[in-house]
CSV table of C-alpha atoms in Angstrom, one decimal:
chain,number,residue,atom,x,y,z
A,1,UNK,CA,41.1,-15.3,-9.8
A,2,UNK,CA,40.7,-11.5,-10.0
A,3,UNK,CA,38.8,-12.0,-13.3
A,4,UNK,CA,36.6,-14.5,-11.6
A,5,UNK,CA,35.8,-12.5,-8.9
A,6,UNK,CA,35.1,-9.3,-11.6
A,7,UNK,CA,32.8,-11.7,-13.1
A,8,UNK,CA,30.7,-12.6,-10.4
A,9,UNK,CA,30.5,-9.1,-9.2
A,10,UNK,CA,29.2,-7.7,-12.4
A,11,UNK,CA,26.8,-10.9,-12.5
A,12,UNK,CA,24.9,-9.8,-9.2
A,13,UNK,CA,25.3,-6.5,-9.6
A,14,UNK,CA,23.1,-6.8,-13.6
A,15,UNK,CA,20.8,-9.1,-11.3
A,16,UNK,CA,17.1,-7.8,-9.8
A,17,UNK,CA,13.8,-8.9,-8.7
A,18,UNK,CA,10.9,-8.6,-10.7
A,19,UNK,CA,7.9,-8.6,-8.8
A,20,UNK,CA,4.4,-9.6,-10.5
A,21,UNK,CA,2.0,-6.6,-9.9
A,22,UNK,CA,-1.5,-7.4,-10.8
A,23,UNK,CA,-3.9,-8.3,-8.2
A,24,UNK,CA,-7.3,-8.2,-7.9
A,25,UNK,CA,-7.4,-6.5,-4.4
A,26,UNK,CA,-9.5,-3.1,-4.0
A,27,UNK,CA,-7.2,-2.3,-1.3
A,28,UNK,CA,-4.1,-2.7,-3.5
A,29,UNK,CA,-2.8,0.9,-4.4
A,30,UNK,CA,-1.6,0.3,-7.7
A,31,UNK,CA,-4.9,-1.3,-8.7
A,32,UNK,CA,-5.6,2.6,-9.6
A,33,UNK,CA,-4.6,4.8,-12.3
A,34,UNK,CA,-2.8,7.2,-10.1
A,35,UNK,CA,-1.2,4.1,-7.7
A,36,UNK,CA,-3.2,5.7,-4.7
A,37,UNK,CA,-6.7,4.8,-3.3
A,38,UNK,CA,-9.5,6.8,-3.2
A,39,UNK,CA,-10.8,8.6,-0.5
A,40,UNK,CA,-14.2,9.8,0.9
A,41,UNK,CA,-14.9,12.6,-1.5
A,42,UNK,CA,-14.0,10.6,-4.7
A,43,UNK,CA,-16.2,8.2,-7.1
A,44,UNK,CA,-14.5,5.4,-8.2
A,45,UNK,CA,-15.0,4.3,-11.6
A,46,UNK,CA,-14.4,0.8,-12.7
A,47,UNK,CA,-14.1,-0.5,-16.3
A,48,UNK,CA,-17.0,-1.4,-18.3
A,49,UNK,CA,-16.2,-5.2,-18.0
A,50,UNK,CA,-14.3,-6.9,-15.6
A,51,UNK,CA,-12.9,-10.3,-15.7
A,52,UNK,CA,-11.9,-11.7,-12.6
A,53,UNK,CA,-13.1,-10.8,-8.8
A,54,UNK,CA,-12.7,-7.7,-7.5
A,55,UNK,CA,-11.9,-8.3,-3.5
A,56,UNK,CA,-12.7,-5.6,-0.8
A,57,UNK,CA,-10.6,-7.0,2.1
A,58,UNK,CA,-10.8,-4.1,4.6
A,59,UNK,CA,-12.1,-1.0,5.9
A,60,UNK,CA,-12.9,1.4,2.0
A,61,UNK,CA,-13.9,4.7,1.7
A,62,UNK,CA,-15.3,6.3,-1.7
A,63,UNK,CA,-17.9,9.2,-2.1
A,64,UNK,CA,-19.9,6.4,-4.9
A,65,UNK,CA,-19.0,3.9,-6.7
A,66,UNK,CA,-19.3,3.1,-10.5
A,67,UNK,CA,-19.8,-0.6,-11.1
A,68,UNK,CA,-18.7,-2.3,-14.1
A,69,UNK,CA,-21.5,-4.3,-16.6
A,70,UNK,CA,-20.4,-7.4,-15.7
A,71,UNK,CA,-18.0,-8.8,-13.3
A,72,UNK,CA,-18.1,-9.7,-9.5
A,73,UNK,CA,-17.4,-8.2,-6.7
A,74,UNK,CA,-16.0,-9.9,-3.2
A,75,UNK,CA,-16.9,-8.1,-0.1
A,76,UNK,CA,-14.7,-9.0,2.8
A,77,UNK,CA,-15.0,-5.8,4.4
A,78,UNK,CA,-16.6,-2.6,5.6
A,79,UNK,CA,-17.6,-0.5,2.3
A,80,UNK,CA,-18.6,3.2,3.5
A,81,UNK,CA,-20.0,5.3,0.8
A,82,UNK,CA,-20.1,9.5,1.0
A,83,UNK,CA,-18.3,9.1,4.2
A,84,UNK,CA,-15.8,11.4,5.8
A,85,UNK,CA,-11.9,10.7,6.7
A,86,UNK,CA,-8.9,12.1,8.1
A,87,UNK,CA,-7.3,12.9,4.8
A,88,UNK,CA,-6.6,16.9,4.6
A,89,UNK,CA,-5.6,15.9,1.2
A,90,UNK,CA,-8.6,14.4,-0.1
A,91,UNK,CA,-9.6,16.1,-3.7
A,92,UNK,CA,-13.6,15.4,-5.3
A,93,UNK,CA,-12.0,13.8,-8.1
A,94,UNK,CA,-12.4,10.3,-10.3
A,95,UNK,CA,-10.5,7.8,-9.3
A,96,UNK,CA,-9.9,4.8,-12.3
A,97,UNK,CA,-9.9,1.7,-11.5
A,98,UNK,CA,-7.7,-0.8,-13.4
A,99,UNK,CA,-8.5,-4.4,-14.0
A,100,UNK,CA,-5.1,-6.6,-14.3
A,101,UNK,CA,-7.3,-9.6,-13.1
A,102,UNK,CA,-6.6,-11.2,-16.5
A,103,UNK,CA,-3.8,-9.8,-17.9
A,104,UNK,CA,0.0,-11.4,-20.0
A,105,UNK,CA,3.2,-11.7,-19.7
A,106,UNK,CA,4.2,-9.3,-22.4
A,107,UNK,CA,1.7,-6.4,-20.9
A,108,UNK,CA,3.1,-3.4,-20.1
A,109,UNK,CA,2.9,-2.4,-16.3
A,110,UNK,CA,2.3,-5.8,-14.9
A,111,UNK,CA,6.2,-6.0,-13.5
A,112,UNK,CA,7.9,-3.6,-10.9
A,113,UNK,CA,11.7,-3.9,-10.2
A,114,UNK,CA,14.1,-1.0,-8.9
A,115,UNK,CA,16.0,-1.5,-12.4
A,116,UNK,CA,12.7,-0.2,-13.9
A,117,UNK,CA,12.1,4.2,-13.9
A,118,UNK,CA,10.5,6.6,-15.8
A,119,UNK,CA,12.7,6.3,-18.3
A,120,UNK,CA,12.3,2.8,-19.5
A,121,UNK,CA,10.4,1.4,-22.2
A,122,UNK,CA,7.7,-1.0,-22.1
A,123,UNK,CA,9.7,-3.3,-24.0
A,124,UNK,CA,12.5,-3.6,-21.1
A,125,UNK,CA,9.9,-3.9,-18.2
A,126,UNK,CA,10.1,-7.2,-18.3
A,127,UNK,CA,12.1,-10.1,-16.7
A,128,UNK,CA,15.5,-11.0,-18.0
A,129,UNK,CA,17.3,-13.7,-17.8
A,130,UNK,CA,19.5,-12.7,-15.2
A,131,UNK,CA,16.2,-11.6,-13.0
A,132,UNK,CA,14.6,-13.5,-10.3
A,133,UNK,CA,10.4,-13.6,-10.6
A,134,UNK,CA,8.5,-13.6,-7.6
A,135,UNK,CA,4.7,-13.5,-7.8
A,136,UNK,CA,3.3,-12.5,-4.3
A,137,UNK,CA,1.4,-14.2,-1.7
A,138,UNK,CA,-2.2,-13.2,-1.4
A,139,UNK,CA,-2.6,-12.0,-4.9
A,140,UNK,CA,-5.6,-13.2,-7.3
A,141,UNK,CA,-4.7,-13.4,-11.0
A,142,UNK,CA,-4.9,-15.2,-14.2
A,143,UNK,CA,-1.5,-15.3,-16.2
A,144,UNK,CA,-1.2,-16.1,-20.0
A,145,UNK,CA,2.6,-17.4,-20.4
A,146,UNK,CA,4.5,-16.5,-22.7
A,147,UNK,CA,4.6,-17.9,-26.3
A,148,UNK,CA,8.4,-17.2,-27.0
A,149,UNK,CA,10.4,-19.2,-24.6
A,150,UNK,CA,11.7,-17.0,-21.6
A,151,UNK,CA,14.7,-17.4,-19.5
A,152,UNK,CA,14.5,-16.3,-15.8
A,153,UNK,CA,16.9,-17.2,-13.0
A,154,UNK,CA,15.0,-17.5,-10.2
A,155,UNK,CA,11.0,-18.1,-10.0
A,156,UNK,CA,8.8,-17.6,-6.8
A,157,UNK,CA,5.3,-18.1,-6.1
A,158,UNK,CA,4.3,-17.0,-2.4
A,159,UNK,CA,6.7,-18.7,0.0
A,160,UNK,CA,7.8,-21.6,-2.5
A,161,UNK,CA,10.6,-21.9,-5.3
A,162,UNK,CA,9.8,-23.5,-8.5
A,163,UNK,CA,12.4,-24.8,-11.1
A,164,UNK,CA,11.1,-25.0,-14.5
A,165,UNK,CA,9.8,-28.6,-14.1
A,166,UNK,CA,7.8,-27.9,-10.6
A,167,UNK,CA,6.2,-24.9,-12.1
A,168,UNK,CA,5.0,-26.8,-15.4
A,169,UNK,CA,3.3,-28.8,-13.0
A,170,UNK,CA,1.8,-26.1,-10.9
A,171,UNK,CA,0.9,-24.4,-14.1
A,172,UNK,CA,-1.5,-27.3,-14.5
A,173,UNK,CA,-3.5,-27.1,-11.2
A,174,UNK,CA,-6.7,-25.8,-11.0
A,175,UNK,CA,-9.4,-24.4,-8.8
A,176,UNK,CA,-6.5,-22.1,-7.5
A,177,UNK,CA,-5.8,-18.3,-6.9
A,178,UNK,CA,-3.2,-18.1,-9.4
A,179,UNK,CA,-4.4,-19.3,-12.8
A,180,UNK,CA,-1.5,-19.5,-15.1
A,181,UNK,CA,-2.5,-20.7,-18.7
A,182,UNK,CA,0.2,-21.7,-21.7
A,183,UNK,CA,0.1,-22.5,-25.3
A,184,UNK,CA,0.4,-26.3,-24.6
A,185,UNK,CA,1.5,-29.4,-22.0
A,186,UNK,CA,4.7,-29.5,-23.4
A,187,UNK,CA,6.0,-26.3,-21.7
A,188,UNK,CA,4.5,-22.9,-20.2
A,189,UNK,CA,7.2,-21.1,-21.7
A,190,UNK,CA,9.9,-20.7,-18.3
A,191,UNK,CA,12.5,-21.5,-18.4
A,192,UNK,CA,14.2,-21.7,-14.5
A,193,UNK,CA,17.7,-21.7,-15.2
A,194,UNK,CA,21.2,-20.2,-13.8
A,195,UNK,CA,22.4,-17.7,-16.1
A,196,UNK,CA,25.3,-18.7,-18.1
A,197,UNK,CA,25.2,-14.9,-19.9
A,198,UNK,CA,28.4,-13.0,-19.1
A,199,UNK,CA,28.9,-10.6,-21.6
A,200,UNK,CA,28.3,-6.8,-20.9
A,201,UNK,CA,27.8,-5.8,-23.9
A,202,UNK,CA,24.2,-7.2,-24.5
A,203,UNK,CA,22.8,-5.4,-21.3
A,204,UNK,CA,19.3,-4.0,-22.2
A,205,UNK,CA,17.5,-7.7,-21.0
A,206,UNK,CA,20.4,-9.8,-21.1
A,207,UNK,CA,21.1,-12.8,-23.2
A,208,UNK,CA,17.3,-13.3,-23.6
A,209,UNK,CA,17.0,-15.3,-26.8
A,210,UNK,CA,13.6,-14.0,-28.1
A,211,UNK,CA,12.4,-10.2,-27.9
A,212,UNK,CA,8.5,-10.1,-27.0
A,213,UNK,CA,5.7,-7.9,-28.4
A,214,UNK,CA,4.8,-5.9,-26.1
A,215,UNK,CA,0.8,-5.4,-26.1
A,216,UNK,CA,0.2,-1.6,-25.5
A,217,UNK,CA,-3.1,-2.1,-26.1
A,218,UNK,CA,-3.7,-2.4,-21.9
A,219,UNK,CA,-1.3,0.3,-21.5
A,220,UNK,CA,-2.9,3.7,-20.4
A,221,UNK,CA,-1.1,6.9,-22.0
A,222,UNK,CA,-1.7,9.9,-19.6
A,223,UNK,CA,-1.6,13.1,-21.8
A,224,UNK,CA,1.7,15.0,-22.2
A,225,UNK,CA,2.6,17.8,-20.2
A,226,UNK,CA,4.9,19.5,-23.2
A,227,UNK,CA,4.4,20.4,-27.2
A,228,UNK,CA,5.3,17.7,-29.7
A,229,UNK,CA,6.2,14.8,-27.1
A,230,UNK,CA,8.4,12.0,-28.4
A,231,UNK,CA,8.0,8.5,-28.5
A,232,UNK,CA,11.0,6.0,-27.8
A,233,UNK,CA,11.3,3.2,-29.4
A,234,UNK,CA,10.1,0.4,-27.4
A,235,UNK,CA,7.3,2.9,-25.4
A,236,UNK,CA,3.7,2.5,-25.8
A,237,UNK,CA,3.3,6.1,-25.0
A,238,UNK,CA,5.0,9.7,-25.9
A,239,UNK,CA,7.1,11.2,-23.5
A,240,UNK,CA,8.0,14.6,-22.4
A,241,UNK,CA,11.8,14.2,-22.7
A,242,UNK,CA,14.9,13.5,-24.8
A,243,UNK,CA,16.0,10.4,-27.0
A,244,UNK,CA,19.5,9.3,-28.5
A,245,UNK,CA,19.9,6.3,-30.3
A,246,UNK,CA,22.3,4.8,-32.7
A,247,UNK,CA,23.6,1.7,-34.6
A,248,UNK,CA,26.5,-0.1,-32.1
A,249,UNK,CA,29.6,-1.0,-33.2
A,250,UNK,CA,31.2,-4.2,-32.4
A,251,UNK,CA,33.3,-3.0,-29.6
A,252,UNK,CA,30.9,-1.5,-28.0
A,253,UNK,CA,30.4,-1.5,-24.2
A,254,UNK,CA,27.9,-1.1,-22.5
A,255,UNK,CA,29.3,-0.4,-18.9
A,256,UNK,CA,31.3,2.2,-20.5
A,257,UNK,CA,29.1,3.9,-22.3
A,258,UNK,CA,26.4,4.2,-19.7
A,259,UNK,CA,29.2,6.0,-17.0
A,260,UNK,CA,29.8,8.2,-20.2
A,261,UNK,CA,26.1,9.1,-19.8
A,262,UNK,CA,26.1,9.4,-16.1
A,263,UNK,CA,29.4,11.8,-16.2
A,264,UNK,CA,27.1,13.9,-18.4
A,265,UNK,CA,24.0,13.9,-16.4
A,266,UNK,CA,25.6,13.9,-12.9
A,267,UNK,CA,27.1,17.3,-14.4
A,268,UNK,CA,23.9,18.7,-14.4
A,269,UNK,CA,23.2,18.1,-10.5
A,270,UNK,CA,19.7,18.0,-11.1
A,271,UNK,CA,18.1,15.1,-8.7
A,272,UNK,CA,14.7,15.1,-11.0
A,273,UNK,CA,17.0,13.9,-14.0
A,274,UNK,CA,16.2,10.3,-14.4
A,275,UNK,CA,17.5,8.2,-17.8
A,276,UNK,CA,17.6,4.3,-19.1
A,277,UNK,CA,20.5,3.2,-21.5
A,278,UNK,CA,19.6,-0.2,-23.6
A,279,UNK,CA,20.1,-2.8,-26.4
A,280,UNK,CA,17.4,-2.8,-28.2
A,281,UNK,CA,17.3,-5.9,-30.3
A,282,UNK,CA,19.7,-6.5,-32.9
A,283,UNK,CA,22.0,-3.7,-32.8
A,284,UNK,CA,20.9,-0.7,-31.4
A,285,UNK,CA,21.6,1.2,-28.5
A,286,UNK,CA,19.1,3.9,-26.9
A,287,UNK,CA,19.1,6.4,-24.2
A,288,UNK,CA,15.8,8.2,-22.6
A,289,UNK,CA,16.1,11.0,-21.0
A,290,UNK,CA,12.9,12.3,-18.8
A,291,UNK,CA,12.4,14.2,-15.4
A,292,UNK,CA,10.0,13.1,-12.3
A,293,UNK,CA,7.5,15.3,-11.6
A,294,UNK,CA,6.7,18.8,-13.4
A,295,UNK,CA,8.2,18.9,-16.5
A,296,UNK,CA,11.1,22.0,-17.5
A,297,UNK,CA,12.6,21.2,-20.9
A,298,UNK,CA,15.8,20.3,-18.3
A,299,UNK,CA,16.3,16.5,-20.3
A,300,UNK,CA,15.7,18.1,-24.0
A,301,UNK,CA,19.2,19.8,-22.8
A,302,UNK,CA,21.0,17.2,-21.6
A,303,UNK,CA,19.8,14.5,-24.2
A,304,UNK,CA,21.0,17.1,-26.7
A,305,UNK,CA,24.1,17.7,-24.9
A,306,UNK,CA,24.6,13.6,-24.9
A,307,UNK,CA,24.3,13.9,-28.5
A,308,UNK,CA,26.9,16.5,-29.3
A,309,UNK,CA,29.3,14.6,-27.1
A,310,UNK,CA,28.5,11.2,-28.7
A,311,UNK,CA,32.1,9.9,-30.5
A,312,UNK,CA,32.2,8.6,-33.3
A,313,UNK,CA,33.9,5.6,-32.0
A,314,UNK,CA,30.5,4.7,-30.8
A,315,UNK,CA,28.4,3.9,-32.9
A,316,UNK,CA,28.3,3.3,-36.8
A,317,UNK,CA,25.5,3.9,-39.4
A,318,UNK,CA,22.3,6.0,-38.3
A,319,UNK,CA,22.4,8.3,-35.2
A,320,UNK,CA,19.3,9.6,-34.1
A,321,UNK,CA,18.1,12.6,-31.7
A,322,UNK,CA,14.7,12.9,-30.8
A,323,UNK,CA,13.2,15.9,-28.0
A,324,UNK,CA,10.0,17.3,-27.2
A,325,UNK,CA,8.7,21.0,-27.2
A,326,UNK,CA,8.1,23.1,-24.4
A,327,UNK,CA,6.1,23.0,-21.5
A,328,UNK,CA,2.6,23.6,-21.7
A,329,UNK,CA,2.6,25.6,-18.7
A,330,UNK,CA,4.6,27.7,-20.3
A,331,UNK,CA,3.5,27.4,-24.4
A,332,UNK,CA,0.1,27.2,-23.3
A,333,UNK,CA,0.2,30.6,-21.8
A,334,UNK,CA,2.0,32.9,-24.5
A,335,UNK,CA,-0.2,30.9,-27.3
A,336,UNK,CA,-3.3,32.2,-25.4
A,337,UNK,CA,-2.0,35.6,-25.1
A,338,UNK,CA,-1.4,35.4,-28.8
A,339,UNK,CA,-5.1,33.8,-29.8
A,340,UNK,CA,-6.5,36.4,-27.4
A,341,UNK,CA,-4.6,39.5,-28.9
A,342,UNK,CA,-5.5,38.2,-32.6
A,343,UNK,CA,-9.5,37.8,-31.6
A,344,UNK,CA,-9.6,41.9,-30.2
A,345,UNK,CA,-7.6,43.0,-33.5
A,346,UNK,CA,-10.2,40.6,-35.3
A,347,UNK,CA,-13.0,42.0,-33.5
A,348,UNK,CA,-12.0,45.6,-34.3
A,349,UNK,CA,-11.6,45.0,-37.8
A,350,UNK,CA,-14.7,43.2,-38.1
A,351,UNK,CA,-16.7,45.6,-36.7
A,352,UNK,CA,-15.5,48.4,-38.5
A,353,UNK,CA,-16.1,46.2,-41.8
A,354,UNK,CA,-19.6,45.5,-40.7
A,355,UNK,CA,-20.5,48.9,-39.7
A,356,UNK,CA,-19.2,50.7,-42.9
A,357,UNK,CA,-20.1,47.7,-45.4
A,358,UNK,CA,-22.0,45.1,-44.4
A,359,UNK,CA,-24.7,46.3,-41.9
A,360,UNK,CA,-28.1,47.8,-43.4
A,361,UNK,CA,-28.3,51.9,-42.4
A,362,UNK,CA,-31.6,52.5,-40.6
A,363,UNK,CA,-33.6,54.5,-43.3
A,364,UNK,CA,-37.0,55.6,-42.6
A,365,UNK,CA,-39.2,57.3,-45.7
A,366,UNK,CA,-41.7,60.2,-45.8
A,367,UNK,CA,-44.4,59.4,-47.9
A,368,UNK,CA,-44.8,61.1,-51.0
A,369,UNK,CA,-46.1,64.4,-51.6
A,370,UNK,CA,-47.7,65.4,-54.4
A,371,UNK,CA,-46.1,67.6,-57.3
A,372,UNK,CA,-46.3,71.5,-56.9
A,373,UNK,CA,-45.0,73.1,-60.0
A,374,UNK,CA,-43.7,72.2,-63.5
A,375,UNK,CA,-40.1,70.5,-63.2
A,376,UNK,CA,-40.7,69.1,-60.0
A,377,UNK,CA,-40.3,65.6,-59.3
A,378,UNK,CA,-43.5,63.2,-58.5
A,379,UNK,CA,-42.6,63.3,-54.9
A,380,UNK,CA,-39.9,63.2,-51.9
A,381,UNK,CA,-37.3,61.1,-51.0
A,382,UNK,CA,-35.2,61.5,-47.8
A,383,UNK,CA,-33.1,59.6,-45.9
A,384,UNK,CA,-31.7,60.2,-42.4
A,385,UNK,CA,-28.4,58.3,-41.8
A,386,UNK,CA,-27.0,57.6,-38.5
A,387,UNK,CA,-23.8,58.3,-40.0
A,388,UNK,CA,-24.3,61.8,-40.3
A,389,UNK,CA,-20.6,62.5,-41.6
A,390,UNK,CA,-21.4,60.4,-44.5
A,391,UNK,CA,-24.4,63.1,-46.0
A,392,UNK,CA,-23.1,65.0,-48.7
A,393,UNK,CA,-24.4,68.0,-48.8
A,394,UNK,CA,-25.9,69.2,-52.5
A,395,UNK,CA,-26.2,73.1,-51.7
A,396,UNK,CA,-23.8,75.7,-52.9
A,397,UNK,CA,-21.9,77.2,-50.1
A,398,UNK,CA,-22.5,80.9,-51.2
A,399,UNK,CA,-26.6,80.1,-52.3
A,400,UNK,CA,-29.4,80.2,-50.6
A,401,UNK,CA,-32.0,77.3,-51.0
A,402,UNK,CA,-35.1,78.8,-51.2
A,403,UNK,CA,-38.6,77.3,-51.4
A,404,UNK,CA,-41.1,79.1,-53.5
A,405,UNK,CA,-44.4,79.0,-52.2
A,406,UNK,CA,-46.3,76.4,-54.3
A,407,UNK,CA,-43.6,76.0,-56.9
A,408,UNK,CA,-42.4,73.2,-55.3
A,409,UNK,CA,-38.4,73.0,-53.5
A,410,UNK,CA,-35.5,74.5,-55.2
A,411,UNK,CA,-33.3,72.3,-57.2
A,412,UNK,CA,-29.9,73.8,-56.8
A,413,UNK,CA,-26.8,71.7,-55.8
A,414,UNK,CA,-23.1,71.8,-54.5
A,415,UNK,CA,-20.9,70.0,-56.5
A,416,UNK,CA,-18.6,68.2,-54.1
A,417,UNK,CA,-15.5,69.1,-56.4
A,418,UNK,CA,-16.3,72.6,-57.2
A,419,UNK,CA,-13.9,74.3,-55.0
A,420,UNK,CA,-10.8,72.4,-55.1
A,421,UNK,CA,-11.7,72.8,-59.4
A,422,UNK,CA,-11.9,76.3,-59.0
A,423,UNK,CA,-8.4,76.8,-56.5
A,424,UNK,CA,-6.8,75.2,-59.6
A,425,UNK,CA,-8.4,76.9,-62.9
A,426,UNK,CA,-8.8,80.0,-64.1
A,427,UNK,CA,-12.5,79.9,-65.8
A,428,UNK,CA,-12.4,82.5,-68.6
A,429,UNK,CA,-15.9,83.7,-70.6
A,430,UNK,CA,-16.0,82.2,-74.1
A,431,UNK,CA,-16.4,84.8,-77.0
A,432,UNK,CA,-20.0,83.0,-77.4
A,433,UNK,CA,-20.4,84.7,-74.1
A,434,UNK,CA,-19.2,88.3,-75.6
A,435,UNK,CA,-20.9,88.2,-78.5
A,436,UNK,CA,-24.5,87.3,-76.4
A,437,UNK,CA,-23.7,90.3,-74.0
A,438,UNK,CA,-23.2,93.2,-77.2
């Protein structure tokens, strides 16, 4: 009796809705990239094609609006363009529309459920078999059906419960608000059924026979706040965060694993901590560790922490860690301090380089004179350089130039190393010298 009662305990407590998001309302909040809609000082930009009918139901503010190419528009209500509100909050910003008129099973961000967080994957946000599906009232879509058969328990359109036979048939309506299309007549790939799945070591989705393909083709991937993000497995996206994962044993459990996980991040007391532990299909177990809101580096400690406490009595095989960098907010600024302190010492040494090398000296010439004199040259040649410590001068210190009056200039010199020759030599008169002088 206990055991039975255990049972059905864990059974509901496993259990969740899954709620269908997409809807083609204007007015629906997370119809937008951000999941809030825009205000008066905004432009709203909608994709370049979209496939169903875009409803404006009530009262919308927007400062302009970008339409798509094609597409259609449904206006039920009062449209007011460059208008003001109440909102202190407003931002002039664009605000993205998203169209999930069309849109599949497998997409990613189609389903909402309060199993579902930050934390997990693409692959997981979808119904399980131990889920109950409920597609709200009021909401304009077309639905492609899964291919591989799925297993749901419970299946709700509006006000109205479908088993799997009652839906097949509503499946095949037409000419109504909710288009739901399938592979063939046969089935639409739903199956409505109690689940029969007890075992708590397959949480992740639960006893669901086949695994879909995710298309993260639809999904939008905001950029990451943080140096070399990560990417989980089963994410279309990278992730500011931490990853574990690792190869299961056969005694694995899942409920006591993931209270090993929450011992570790409860230790932390940090309420922006959020993390998902699953199966991923056939034998491995993950963990994904990220934070809500700004992102600290917080998760790459703790996901590393999980890891150095993983025992071996886990797992089997591969064990993997993944973690992103820092913050940008924090790399970004000491990288720019260090681009910006390598441009001025560039800078300085470049312009040193150019002014002693590279740059032409401003030279102007005298025209030539004519000769005056035998030895003389044809003419004159000066240059005046702005770097006047660079002249050398080509006088002796103890002579005196002297011009001779129409013989032209005087042609003595200073030899640059004469003196520092002379502090170091004794010059002594040859006996050529002697000889000349008796």
């Amino acid at each position: 009796m206990q055991a039975l009662i255990l049972s059905i305990v864990l059974t509901v407590a496993s259990s969740a809705k899954v709620t269908w998001l997409p809807n083609s309302n204007f007015n629906s909040p997370k119809n937008f990239k951000d999941g809030k809609l825009p205000c008066s000082k905004q432009t709203v930009i909608f994709p370049e094609r979209v496939q169903g009918a875009v409803r404006f139901q009530s009262d919308n503010l927007a400062k302009e609006l970008i339409l798509p190419i094609t597409g259609e528009m449904l206006l039920e209500g009062a449209l007011y363009l460059g208008g003001v509100d109440s909102k202190e909050e407003c931002v002039e910003e664009n605000k993205y529309f998203i169209d999930k008129t069309v849109t599949s099973w497998a997409y990613p961000d189609v389903w909402a459920s309060p199993r579902f967080n930050e934390a997990t994957p693409d692959a997981e946000r979808v119904p399980c078999s131990d889920d109950s599906v409920e597609f709200p009232s009021n909401s304009e879509f077309s639905l492609f059906l899964p291919e591989l058969t799925q297993h749901i328990q419970e299946l709700k359109i509006g006000n109205q419960y479908y088993d799997t036979v009652t839906f097949k048939d509503r499946a095949l309506e037409e000419n109504t608000a909710q288009q739901f299309y399938h592979n063939n007549h046969q089935t639409t790939g739903v199956v409505v059924e109690e689940n029969k799945c007890r075992s708590q070591a397959n949480r992740g989705c639960p006893c669901q026979e086949f695994t879909l393909e995710i298309n993260c083709e639809s999904k939008y991937c905001a950029v990451p706040a943080c140096s070399q993000p990560i990417k989980p497995i089963g994410h279309c996206c990278k992730v500011c965060g931490g990853a574990v994962s690792f190869e299961r044993e056969q005694s694995f459990h899942y409920m006591e694993f993931k209270e090993f996980v929450d011992k570790i991040v409860a230790s932390y007391k940090d309420s922006s901590i959020v993390y998902h532990v699953g199966i991923i299909p056939p034998n491995t177990v993950q963990v994904v560790i990220v934070e809500k809101g700004e992102y600290t580096g917080l998760s790459t400690v703790i996901a590393n922490d999980i890891d150095g406490q993983l025992s071996r009595h886990w797992y089997l095989g591969v064990e993997a860690l993944k973690v992103s960098g820092a913050p940008l907010s924090s790399s970004g600024s000491g990288f720019k301090i260090a681009l910006s302190m390598l441009s001025a010492v560039i800078l300085v040494f470049g312009g040193v380089y150019a002014y002693y090398y590279k740059l032409p000296s401003p030279r102007e010439f005298l025209p030539s004179l004519p000769a005056f004199g035998r030895g003389s040259s044809a003419g004159l040649l000066s240059r005046f350089d702005r770097r006047t410590e660079s002249i050398v001068s080509l006088t002796r210190r103890d002579s005196t130039a002297t011009v001779a009056s129409g013989a032209g200039f005087a042609t003595a010199f200073r030899n640059p190393l004469y003196d520092s020759k002379r502090g170091r030599v004794n010059v002594m008169d040859s006996d050529v010298d002697d000889d000349k002088k008796q």
